[in-house]
Amino acid sequence: MATATPSCPDIATIVRQVIAELRSAAPPAGSGPPTGTSAPLAPTVAGPVASTSFAGRHGIFTSVDEAVSAATEAFHQLERAGIAGRKRAIEHIRRISIDDSVELGTMEFHETRIGRLEHKIEKLKVLGERSPGVEFITSEVFSGDHGLAVIEHAPFGVIGAITPVTHSLPTITGNAVSMIAGGNTVVVNPHPSGKKVAAEGVRRFNAAIHRDIGIDNLVCLVAEPTLETAGALFNHRGVKLICVTGGPAVARAALQSSKRAIVAGPGNPPVVVDQTADLDRAARSIIQGAAYDNNLLCIAEKQVFVVAEVFEKMLAAMERAGALRLTAGQVDTLTGKAIVMAGEGAHRHQVPCKDLLGQDAAVLARAAGAAPRDGVELVFGETAADNPFVPVEQMMPFLPFVRCKDVDEAIHRAADSEHGFRHTAIIHSHDVRAMTKMGRLLDTTLFVKNGPSVAGLGLGGEGYISFSIATPTGEGVTTPLTFTRQRRCTLVDDLRILGSADSIG
Ligand code: NAD
């Protein structure tokens, strides 16, 4: 049906109404001109937007209530600043992440005391350069006989984020870029052991954005984070969406929350190497991924299952590529020190020992009783399938290698070790059947073939990067679209230019 209904107002009336509505919705004096496609960028977002009671705090708060109020004010200001305002804010976050990466990466390294300095710096740079931004916010259009439907991606409002110690400021950086690109603001409850660098980064981001476009507190932070402040953020009425990046406990808490949650949960990525693999390439890839930041990445290779036919050759390839092989006795010594028990009663379970988590390969080698070579990045050794290093997400640069009868056994053992997290898996093989079987059985969010795990985040592979990979809730590698809600605007019949001119009358 292409004719207008008799009750439809004429187009001139509609235009008058729209202009009247735009006028009444214009921001108050002093808040800059309203945004619109014809307005030039600078006047749209430059100058003070509106002074707020929280301006000048640069995102640092001791109370969750205040942080959410400030983020709510900032959200309304960001709405008025439009897409141009989002872009400008993100440019500052990117610039600071890149320009201050050495200083902030060094701060993070000294505060958290885990990982590798060069990678703390590199992570900030890469996120600054390659996190997806407003270009991801597109609209979809359905056009047909009955008119037009436009689907737009609208912000949620204030997002509550929980971030890990393994990448304190990098996670906040990536989250901030994506969330602001989606038009949101965020309150972060950082890991207590990475709170200082988190606060310094957030302060720098907000100060620069405030100076430029007059909006403060787009990214807010609870300066003294605890489990209680995390709980308060989860349950706060002003928080419209939760985004959690962390291990099993916080992932469970978020999944049980009454609010919609995007959960970037734990991983324990297995690697399978079969007899068709290029073993030298596999060894170089495994070292690159597993040694990165001392194995702190949730996507990093954590245990390797190799078919018996090439087992010894693969271990030799690892040594050729620079990894240090431990003897069986040294592996036992390290296992006893590196994996410990935690929790009480039914909740008692194996965890990585804090003293060795994220430490250098040389430290692990010495703990095992081996003499490390200069520059060694990864230690490894043969273990049984039931060695604790296999099921535990160790987050340290030691990899257990398990000998398997054939590729089917390797794939099944890999699936067991992944615990159904559906996070990341890696295979080195040129056998399409083996790749397909592993992909189907493990059903992981990231599945990397013949490369290092980091290729799954676009580093040496295709695609984009984020340090929040939503696994149990299914959003995958998060983007600005992850933090938006769909809104549909339907226009019935008129305004669509296709169709017969006769039907207009
Ligand atoms: P963690 O679970 O100890 O802490 C993560 C955050 O959750 C911290 O801010 C912590 O204070 C908070 N937290 C912990 N228990 C909580 C609870 N019950 N309620 C509310 N908040 C709670 O993890 P971590 O050691 O900081 O980080 C490593 C873990 O995070 C690994 O398991 C890793 O796989 C995972 N991780 C996942 C991703 C991903 O994208 N999927 C990214 C990075 C890290």
Coordinates of C-alpha atoms and ligand atoms in Angstrom, one line a residue:
M1 CA 0.0 0.0 0.0
A2 CA 1.5 3.3 -1.1
T3 CA -1.1 5.9 -0.4
A4 CA -1.1 8.2 2.6
T5 CA -3.9 7.6 5.1
P6 CA -6.3 10.5 5.4
S7 CA -5.3 11.3 9.0
C8 CA -1.7 11.8 8.0
P9 CA -0.6 15.5 8.4
D10 CA 0.9 17.1 5.3
I11 CA 4.7 17.3 5.0
A12 CA 4.8 21.1 5.8
T13 CA 3.1 20.4 9.1
I14 CA 5.6 17.6 9.9
V15 CA 8.5 19.9 9.1
R16 CA 7.1 22.7 11.3
Q17 CA 6.6 20.2 14.2
V18 CA 10.1 18.9 13.9
I19 CA 11.6 22.4 13.9
A20 CA 9.6 23.3 16.9
E21 CA 10.7 20.1 18.7
L22 CA 14.3 20.7 17.9
R23 CA 14.1 24.3 19.2
S24 CA 12.5 23.2 22.5
A25 CA 15.2 20.4 22.9
A26 CA 18.1 22.7 22.2
P27 CA 20.7 22.8 25.0
P28 CA 20.8 25.8 27.4
A29 CA 22.8 28.9 26.6
G30 CA 26.5 28.4 27.1
S31 CA 26.3 24.7 26.3
G32 CA 27.4 25.1 22.7
P33 CA 25.2 25.0 19.6
P34 CA 23.0 22.0 18.9
T35 CA 24.7 19.3 16.9
G36 CA 23.6 18.6 13.4
T37 CA 25.1 17.5 10.2
S38 CA 25.5 21.0 8.9
A39 CA 27.3 22.3 12.0
P40 CA 31.1 22.4 11.7
L41 CA 33.0 20.1 14.0
A42 CA 34.8 22.7 16.1
P43 CA 31.8 24.9 17.1
T44 CA 29.8 21.7 17.7
V45 CA 31.9 20.3 20.5
A46 CA 34.3 23.0 21.5
G47 CA 33.7 25.3 24.4
P48 CA 32.0 24.6 27.7
V49 CA 29.0 22.3 27.4
A50 CA 27.4 23.0 30.8
S51 CA 29.1 23.3 34.1
T52 CA 28.3 20.4 36.5
S53 CA 28.8 19.9 40.2
F54 CA 31.3 17.2 39.4
A55 CA 33.4 19.1 36.8
G56 CA 37.0 19.1 37.8
R57 CA 37.0 15.7 39.5
H58 CA 38.4 14.2 36.3
G59 CA 36.6 10.9 37.0
I60 CA 38.1 10.0 40.4
F61 CA 35.5 9.2 43.1
T62 CA 35.5 7.5 46.5
S63 CA 31.8 6.8 46.4
V64 CA 30.0 4.7 43.9
D65 CA 26.9 7.0 44.2
E66 CA 28.9 10.1 43.3
A67 CA 30.7 8.3 40.4
V68 CA 27.4 7.2 38.9
S69 CA 25.9 10.7 39.3
A70 CA 28.9 12.2 37.6
A71 CA 28.8 9.7 34.8
T72 CA 25.1 10.3 34.4
E73 CA 25.7 14.0 34.0
A74 CA 28.5 13.3 31.5
F75 CA 26.2 11.0 29.6
H76 CA 23.6 13.7 29.0
Q77 CA 26.4 16.1 27.9
L78 CA 27.8 13.5 25.5
E79 CA 24.3 13.1 24.1
R80 CA 24.3 16.8 23.2
A81 CA 27.8 16.7 21.8
G82 CA 26.7 14.1 19.2
I83 CA 29.0 11.8 17.2
A84 CA 31.5 14.6 16.7
G85 CA 31.8 14.9 20.5
R86 CA 32.3 11.1 20.9
K87 CA 35.1 11.2 18.2
R88 CA 36.9 14.1 19.9
A89 CA 36.8 12.4 23.3
I90 CA 38.1 9.2 21.9
E91 CA 40.9 11.0 20.1
H92 CA 42.2 12.2 23.4
I93 CA 42.0 8.6 24.9
R94 CA 43.9 7.3 21.9
R95 CA 46.5 10.0 22.0
I96 CA 47.2 9.6 25.7
S97 CA 47.4 5.8 25.4
I98 CA 50.0 6.2 22.7
D99 CA 52.0 9.2 23.8
D100 CA 52.1 8.3 27.5
S101 CA 52.4 4.6 27.0
V102 CA 56.0 4.4 28.3
E103 CA 55.1 6.3 31.5
L104 CA 51.8 4.6 32.1
G105 CA 53.0 1.2 31.1
T106 CA 55.9 1.5 33.5
M107 CA 53.5 2.6 36.3
E108 CA 51.4 -0.4 35.6
F109 CA 54.4 -2.7 35.6
H110 CA 55.7 -1.3 39.0
E111 CA 52.3 -1.3 40.6
T112 CA 51.0 -4.8 39.6
R113 CA 54.5 -6.4 39.5
I114 CA 53.4 -9.0 36.9
G115 CA 54.1 -9.3 33.2
R116 CA 56.7 -7.7 31.1
L117 CA 57.5 -4.0 30.8
E118 CA 57.8 -3.9 27.1
H119 CA 54.4 -5.5 26.7
K120 CA 52.7 -3.3 29.3
I121 CA 53.8 -0.4 27.1
E122 CA 52.9 -2.1 23.8
K123 CA 49.4 -3.0 25.0
L124 CA 48.5 0.6 25.7
K125 CA 49.9 1.7 22.3
V126 CA 48.0 -1.0 20.4
L127 CA 44.7 -0.3 22.1
G128 CA 45.2 3.4 21.5
E129 CA 45.8 2.7 17.8
R130 CA 43.5 -0.1 17.0
S131 CA 40.4 -0.3 19.3
P132 CA 37.3 0.0 17.2
G133 CA 35.7 3.4 17.4
V134 CA 32.6 5.3 16.1
E135 CA 33.1 3.8 12.6
F136 CA 31.5 0.7 14.0
I137 CA 28.2 2.5 14.7
T138 CA 26.2 2.0 11.6
S139 CA 22.5 1.9 11.0
E140 CA 20.5 -0.6 9.1
V141 CA 17.6 0.3 6.7
F142 CA 14.7 -1.8 5.5
S143 CA 12.9 -0.2 2.5
G144 CA 9.8 -1.8 1.0
D145 CA 6.3 -1.2 -0.2
H146 CA 5.2 0.0 3.2
G147 CA 7.9 2.6 3.7
L148 CA 11.1 2.7 5.7
A149 CA 12.4 1.2 8.9
V150 CA 15.7 2.5 10.2
I151 CA 17.5 0.6 13.0
E152 CA 19.8 2.7 15.0
H153 CA 22.2 1.7 17.7
A154 CA 21.6 3.8 20.8
P155 CA 23.6 4.1 24.0
F156 CA 22.5 2.3 27.2
G157 CA 23.7 5.2 29.4
V158 CA 26.0 4.6 32.3
I159 CA 27.9 1.3 32.2
G160 CA 29.4 -0.3 35.2
A161 CA 32.7 -2.0 34.4
I162 CA 34.9 -4.4 36.4
T163 CA 38.5 -4.8 35.2
P164 CA 41.3 -7.3 35.8
V165 CA 44.8 -6.9 37.3
T166 CA 46.3 -8.6 34.3
H167 CA 45.7 -5.5 32.1
S168 CA 44.4 -2.7 34.4
L169 CA 44.7 0.4 32.3
P170 CA 44.6 -1.3 28.9
T171 CA 41.2 -2.9 29.7
I172 CA 39.9 0.5 30.8
T173 CA 41.3 2.1 27.6
G174 CA 39.7 -0.3 25.3
N175 CA 36.4 -0.3 27.2
A176 CA 36.3 3.5 27.3
V177 CA 36.9 3.8 23.6
S178 CA 34.2 1.3 22.7
M179 CA 31.7 2.5 25.3
I180 CA 32.1 6.2 24.4
A181 CA 31.9 5.4 20.7
G182 CA 28.6 3.8 21.5
G183 CA 27.5 7.0 23.3
N184 CA 27.8 5.7 26.8
T185 CA 29.7 6.7 29.9
V186 CA 31.3 4.3 32.3
V187 CA 32.1 3.8 36.0
V188 CA 35.0 1.4 36.5
N189 CA 35.7 -0.7 39.7
P190 CA 39.3 -1.6 38.9
H191 CA 41.2 -4.5 40.4
P192 CA 42.6 -3.2 43.8
S193 CA 46.2 -4.2 42.7
G194 CA 46.0 -2.0 39.6
K195 CA 44.0 0.9 41.0
K196 CA 46.7 3.6 41.0
V197 CA 47.6 3.3 37.3
A198 CA 43.9 3.0 36.5
A199 CA 43.2 6.3 38.4
E200 CA 46.1 8.0 36.7
G201 CA 45.0 7.0 33.2
V202 CA 41.4 8.0 33.9
R203 CA 42.5 11.3 35.3
R204 CA 44.6 12.1 32.2
F205 CA 41.8 11.0 29.8
N206 CA 39.2 13.2 31.5
A207 CA 41.4 16.2 32.0
A208 CA 42.2 16.3 28.3
I209 CA 38.6 15.7 27.2
H210 CA 37.3 18.3 29.7
R211 CA 39.9 20.9 28.5
D212 CA 38.9 20.4 24.9
I213 CA 35.2 19.8 24.8
G214 CA 34.1 20.8 28.2
I215 CA 32.8 17.4 29.3
D216 CA 34.3 15.9 32.4
N217 CA 33.8 12.4 33.9
L218 CA 33.1 10.4 30.8
V219 CA 35.1 7.7 32.4
C220 CA 34.7 7.5 36.2
L221 CA 36.6 5.3 38.6
V222 CA 36.1 4.1 42.1
A223 CA 39.4 5.0 43.6
E224 CA 39.3 2.5 46.5
P225 CA 37.7 -0.5 44.9
T226 CA 36.5 -3.4 47.0
L227 CA 34.1 -6.3 46.5
E228 CA 31.5 -4.1 48.3
T229 CA 32.0 -1.3 45.8
A230 CA 31.8 -3.8 43.0
G231 CA 28.5 -5.1 44.4
A232 CA 27.2 -1.5 44.8
L233 CA 28.0 -0.8 41.2
F234 CA 26.3 -4.0 40.0
N235 CA 23.1 -3.1 41.9
H236 CA 23.1 0.7 41.3
R237 CA 19.8 2.0 39.7
G238 CA 21.7 4.4 37.6
V239 CA 23.8 1.7 36.0
K240 CA 22.1 0.4 32.9
L241 CA 24.5 -2.3 31.8
I242 CA 27.4 -4.2 33.4
C243 CA 30.6 -5.2 31.6
V244 CA 32.8 -7.6 33.6
T245 CA 36.3 -8.7 32.6
G246 CA 37.9 -11.2 35.0
G247 CA 38.1 -14.7 36.3
P248 CA 35.5 -17.3 37.4
A249 CA 34.2 -15.6 40.6
V250 CA 33.4 -12.3 39.1
A251 CA 32.0 -13.9 35.9
R252 CA 29.7 -15.9 38.1
A253 CA 28.6 -12.9 40.1
A254 CA 27.9 -10.9 36.9
L255 CA 25.9 -13.8 35.4
Q256 CA 23.8 -14.0 38.6
S257 CA 23.1 -10.2 38.6
S258 CA 19.7 -8.9 37.9
K259 CA 21.1 -6.5 35.3
R260 CA 22.1 -7.3 31.7
A261 CA 25.7 -8.2 31.8
I262 CA 28.4 -8.6 29.2
V263 CA 30.8 -11.1 30.7
A264 CA 34.4 -11.4 29.5
G265 CA 35.2 -14.5 31.6
P266 CA 38.2 -16.7 32.1
G267 CA 39.9 -18.9 29.6
N268 CA 42.4 -21.8 29.6
P269 CA 43.4 -22.0 25.9
P270 CA 44.6 -25.3 24.7
V271 CA 46.9 -25.9 21.7
V272 CA 46.8 -29.0 19.5
V273 CA 49.8 -29.9 17.2
D274 CA 49.3 -32.8 14.8
Q275 CA 51.7 -34.6 12.4
T276 CA 50.8 -32.4 9.5
A277 CA 51.9 -29.1 11.2
D278 CA 54.8 -27.0 10.3
L279 CA 56.6 -27.6 13.6
D280 CA 59.0 -24.8 13.5
R281 CA 56.3 -22.3 12.7
A282 CA 54.1 -23.9 15.5
A283 CA 57.0 -23.5 18.0
R284 CA 57.6 -19.8 17.1
S285 CA 53.8 -19.1 17.3
I286 CA 53.4 -20.9 20.6
I287 CA 56.3 -18.9 22.1
Q288 CA 55.0 -15.6 20.7
G289 CA 51.6 -16.1 22.2
A290 CA 52.4 -17.8 25.5
A291 CA 55.4 -15.6 26.4
Y292 CA 53.6 -12.4 25.7
D293 CA 53.4 -10.4 28.9
N294 CA 54.5 -13.6 30.7
N295 CA 51.3 -15.5 29.7
L296 CA 48.8 -13.0 31.3
L297 CA 46.6 -12.7 28.3
C298 CA 43.3 -14.7 28.7
I299 CA 43.8 -15.8 25.1
A300 CA 47.4 -17.0 25.6
E301 CA 48.4 -20.6 25.0
K302 CA 48.2 -22.5 28.3
Q303 CA 48.7 -26.2 27.5
V304 CA 49.8 -28.1 24.4
F305 CA 48.7 -31.5 23.2
V306 CA 51.0 -33.0 20.6
V307 CA 50.5 -36.3 18.6
A308 CA 53.0 -38.9 19.6
E309 CA 54.4 -39.2 16.1
V310 CA 55.9 -35.7 16.2
F311 CA 56.1 -35.2 19.9
E312 CA 59.9 -35.3 20.3
K313 CA 60.4 -33.3 17.1
M314 CA 58.0 -30.6 18.4
L315 CA 59.9 -30.4 21.7
A316 CA 63.1 -30.0 19.7
A317 CA 61.5 -27.3 17.6
M318 CA 60.5 -25.4 20.8
E319 CA 64.2 -25.5 21.9
R320 CA 65.4 -24.3 18.5
A321 CA 62.9 -21.5 18.7
G322 CA 64.5 -20.4 22.1
A323 CA 62.3 -22.0 24.8
L324 CA 64.0 -23.7 27.7
R325 CA 63.0 -27.4 28.2
L326 CA 62.8 -28.6 31.8
T327 CA 63.5 -32.2 32.9
A328 CA 60.8 -34.3 34.4
G329 CA 62.2 -33.7 37.9
Q330 CA 62.4 -29.9 37.3
V331 CA 58.7 -29.9 36.1
D332 CA 57.7 -31.7 39.3
T333 CA 59.6 -29.2 41.4
L334 CA 58.0 -26.3 39.6
T335 CA 54.5 -27.8 39.7
G336 CA 54.8 -28.1 43.5
K337 CA 55.7 -24.5 43.9
A338 CA 53.5 -22.9 41.1
I339 CA 50.1 -24.5 41.7
V340 CA 48.6 -24.2 45.2
M341 CA 45.3 -24.9 46.9
A342 CA 42.8 -22.1 47.7
G343 CA 39.3 -21.9 49.2
E344 CA 37.6 -23.9 51.8
G345 CA 35.6 -27.1 51.9
A346 CA 33.7 -27.9 48.7
H347 CA 35.2 -24.7 47.2
R348 CA 38.8 -25.9 47.7
H349 CA 40.6 -25.8 44.3
Q350 CA 44.0 -25.4 42.6
V351 CA 45.2 -21.9 41.7
P352 CA 48.4 -20.4 40.4
C353 CA 50.7 -19.3 43.2
K354 CA 50.7 -15.5 43.5
D355 CA 54.5 -15.3 43.9
L356 CA 55.0 -16.9 40.5
L357 CA 52.0 -15.6 38.6
G358 CA 53.1 -13.3 35.7
Q359 CA 56.8 -13.7 36.5
D360 CA 59.6 -14.0 34.0
A361 CA 60.6 -17.4 32.5
A362 CA 64.0 -17.1 34.2
V363 CA 62.3 -16.9 37.6
L364 CA 60.3 -20.0 36.8
A365 CA 63.4 -21.8 35.6
R366 CA 65.2 -21.0 38.8
A367 CA 62.2 -22.1 40.9
A368 CA 62.4 -25.4 39.0
G369 CA 66.1 -25.8 39.7
A370 CA 67.2 -25.1 36.1
A371 CA 69.8 -22.5 35.0
P372 CA 68.1 -20.0 32.6
R373 CA 69.8 -18.6 29.5
D374 CA 69.8 -14.8 29.0
G375 CA 66.7 -13.7 27.3
V376 CA 64.7 -16.9 27.7
E377 CA 61.0 -16.1 27.3
L378 CA 59.3 -19.4 27.9
V379 CA 60.0 -22.7 29.8
F380 CA 58.2 -25.9 29.0
G381 CA 58.3 -29.6 29.7
E382 CA 56.5 -32.9 29.1
T383 CA 53.7 -33.6 31.7
A384 CA 51.0 -36.2 32.1
A385 CA 47.5 -35.0 31.2
D386 CA 46.6 -34.8 34.9
N387 CA 49.4 -32.5 35.8
P388 CA 47.8 -29.4 37.5
F389 CA 49.3 -27.1 34.9
V390 CA 46.9 -28.6 32.4
P391 CA 43.5 -27.7 34.0
V392 CA 44.7 -24.6 35.9
E393 CA 44.9 -21.2 34.1
Q394 CA 48.5 -20.7 35.2
M395 CA 49.2 -17.2 33.8
M396 CA 52.9 -17.8 33.9
P397 CA 55.4 -18.6 31.1
F398 CA 55.6 -22.4 31.6
L399 CA 53.7 -24.6 29.2
P400 CA 53.0 -28.3 29.9
F401 CA 53.3 -30.5 26.7
V402 CA 51.1 -33.7 26.8
R403 CA 51.9 -36.6 24.5
C404 CA 48.7 -38.0 22.7
K405 CA 48.2 -41.1 20.7
D406 CA 46.6 -39.3 17.8
V407 CA 44.9 -36.1 16.9
D408 CA 41.5 -37.3 18.1
E409 CA 42.9 -37.9 21.6
A410 CA 44.7 -34.5 21.4
I411 CA 41.4 -32.7 20.5
H412 CA 39.4 -34.5 23.3
R413 CA 42.1 -33.7 25.9
A414 CA 42.1 -30.1 24.7
A415 CA 38.4 -29.9 25.1
D416 CA 38.6 -31.2 28.7
S417 CA 41.3 -28.8 29.6
E418 CA 39.2 -25.8 28.3
H419 CA 36.4 -26.5 30.9
G420 CA 33.7 -25.4 28.5
F421 CA 34.7 -21.8 28.9
R422 CA 34.3 -21.5 25.1
H423 CA 37.1 -18.8 25.2
T424 CA 40.0 -19.6 22.9
A425 CA 41.6 -22.6 21.2
I426 CA 44.6 -23.0 18.8
I427 CA 45.6 -25.7 16.4
H428 CA 48.7 -26.2 14.3
S429 CA 47.7 -28.5 11.5
H430 CA 47.2 -28.7 7.7
D431 CA 44.5 -31.3 8.0
V432 CA 41.1 -29.7 7.4
R433 CA 39.3 -32.5 9.1
A434 CA 41.3 -32.1 12.3
M435 CA 40.8 -28.3 12.3
T436 CA 37.1 -28.7 11.7
K437 CA 36.7 -31.3 14.4
M438 CA 38.5 -29.2 17.0
G439 CA 36.5 -26.1 16.0
R440 CA 33.2 -27.9 16.4
L441 CA 34.0 -29.8 19.6
L442 CA 35.6 -26.9 21.5
D443 CA 33.1 -24.3 20.2
T444 CA 35.3 -21.4 21.4
T445 CA 34.8 -17.7 20.8
L446 CA 38.3 -17.5 19.2
F447 CA 39.8 -20.4 17.2
V448 CA 43.2 -19.7 15.8
K449 CA 44.8 -22.0 13.1
N450 CA 48.6 -22.0 12.4
G451 CA 49.4 -18.8 14.2
P452 CA 49.9 -17.3 17.7
S453 CA 46.9 -16.7 19.9
V454 CA 47.3 -12.9 19.5
A455 CA 46.5 -13.3 15.8
G456 CA 42.9 -13.9 17.1
L457 CA 42.8 -10.3 18.2
G458 CA 44.1 -9.0 14.9
L459 CA 47.8 -8.9 15.9
G460 CA 49.4 -10.7 13.0
G461 CA 45.9 -11.9 12.0
E462 CA 42.8 -10.0 10.6
G463 CA 40.2 -8.3 12.7
Y464 CA 40.1 -5.8 15.5
I465 CA 41.2 -5.7 19.1
S466 CA 39.6 -5.5 22.5
F467 CA 40.7 -6.9 25.8
S468 CA 37.2 -7.7 26.8
I469 CA 36.2 -10.9 25.0
A470 CA 32.7 -11.7 26.0
T471 CA 32.6 -15.5 26.3
P472 CA 29.6 -16.9 28.3
T473 CA 27.3 -14.1 27.2
G474 CA 28.3 -14.5 23.6
E475 CA 29.1 -11.0 22.3
G476 CA 32.6 -12.1 21.4
V477 CA 35.4 -9.6 21.0
T478 CA 33.6 -6.4 22.1
T479 CA 33.1 -3.4 19.9
P480 CA 31.1 -0.2 20.2
L481 CA 28.1 -2.0 18.9
T482 CA 28.3 -4.4 21.9
F483 CA 27.4 -1.4 24.1
T484 CA 24.4 -0.3 22.2
R485 CA 20.7 -1.1 22.1
Q486 CA 18.8 -1.3 18.9
R487 CA 16.1 1.2 18.3
R488 CA 13.8 1.0 15.3
C489 CA 12.2 4.1 13.7
T490 CA 9.4 3.2 11.2
L491 CA 8.0 5.6 8.6
V492 CA 4.9 4.2 7.0
D493 CA 4.4 4.6 3.3
D494 CA 5.5 8.2 2.5
L495 CA 9.0 9.7 2.0
R496 CA 10.3 6.5 0.3
I497 CA 11.2 7.7 -3.2
L498 CA 10.8 4.4 -5.0
G499 CA 7.4 3.4 -6.4
S500 CA 4.8 4.9 -8.7
A501 CA 4.4 8.7 -8.7
D502 CA 0.7 8.1 -9.3
S503 CA 0.3 6.6 -5.8
I504 CA 1.1 9.9 -4.2
G505 CA -1.8 11.6 -5.8
Ligands
NAD1 P1 39.9 -11.7 39.1 O1 38.7 -12.5 38.7 O2 40.7 -12.0 40.3 O3 39.5 -10.1 39.2 C1 38.8 -9.4 38.1 C2 38.0 -8.3 38.7 O4 36.9 -8.8 39.4 C3 38.8 -7.5 39.7 O5 38.5 -6.1 39.6 C4 38.3 -8.0 41.1 O6 38.4 -7.1 42.1 C5 36.9 -8.3 40.7 N1 36.2 -9.4 41.5 C6 36.7 -10.6 41.8 N2 35.8 -11.4 42.4 C7 34.7 -10.6 42.5 C8 33.3 -10.8 43.0 N3 33.0 -12.0 43.6 N4 32.4 -9.8 42.9 C9 32.8 -8.6 42.2 N5 34.0 -8.4 41.8 C10 34.9 -9.4 41.9 O7 40.8 -11.8 37.7 P2 42.3 -11.2 37.5 O8 43.3 -12.0 38.1 O9 42.3 -9.7 37.7 O10 42.3 -11.4 35.9 C11 42.6 -12.6 35.3 C12 41.3 -13.4 34.9 O11 40.5 -12.6 34.1 C13 41.7 -14.6 34.2 O12 40.8 -15.6 34.6 C14 41.5 -14.2 32.7 O13 41.2 -15.3 31.9 C15 40.3 -13.3 32.8 N6 40.3 -12.3 31.7 C16 39.4 -12.5 30.8 C17 39.3 -11.6 29.7 C18 38.3 -11.8 28.6 O14 38.3 -10.9 27.7 N7 37.5 -12.8 28.6 C19 40.3 -10.6 29.6 C20 41.2 -10.5 30.6 C21 41.2 -11.3 31.7

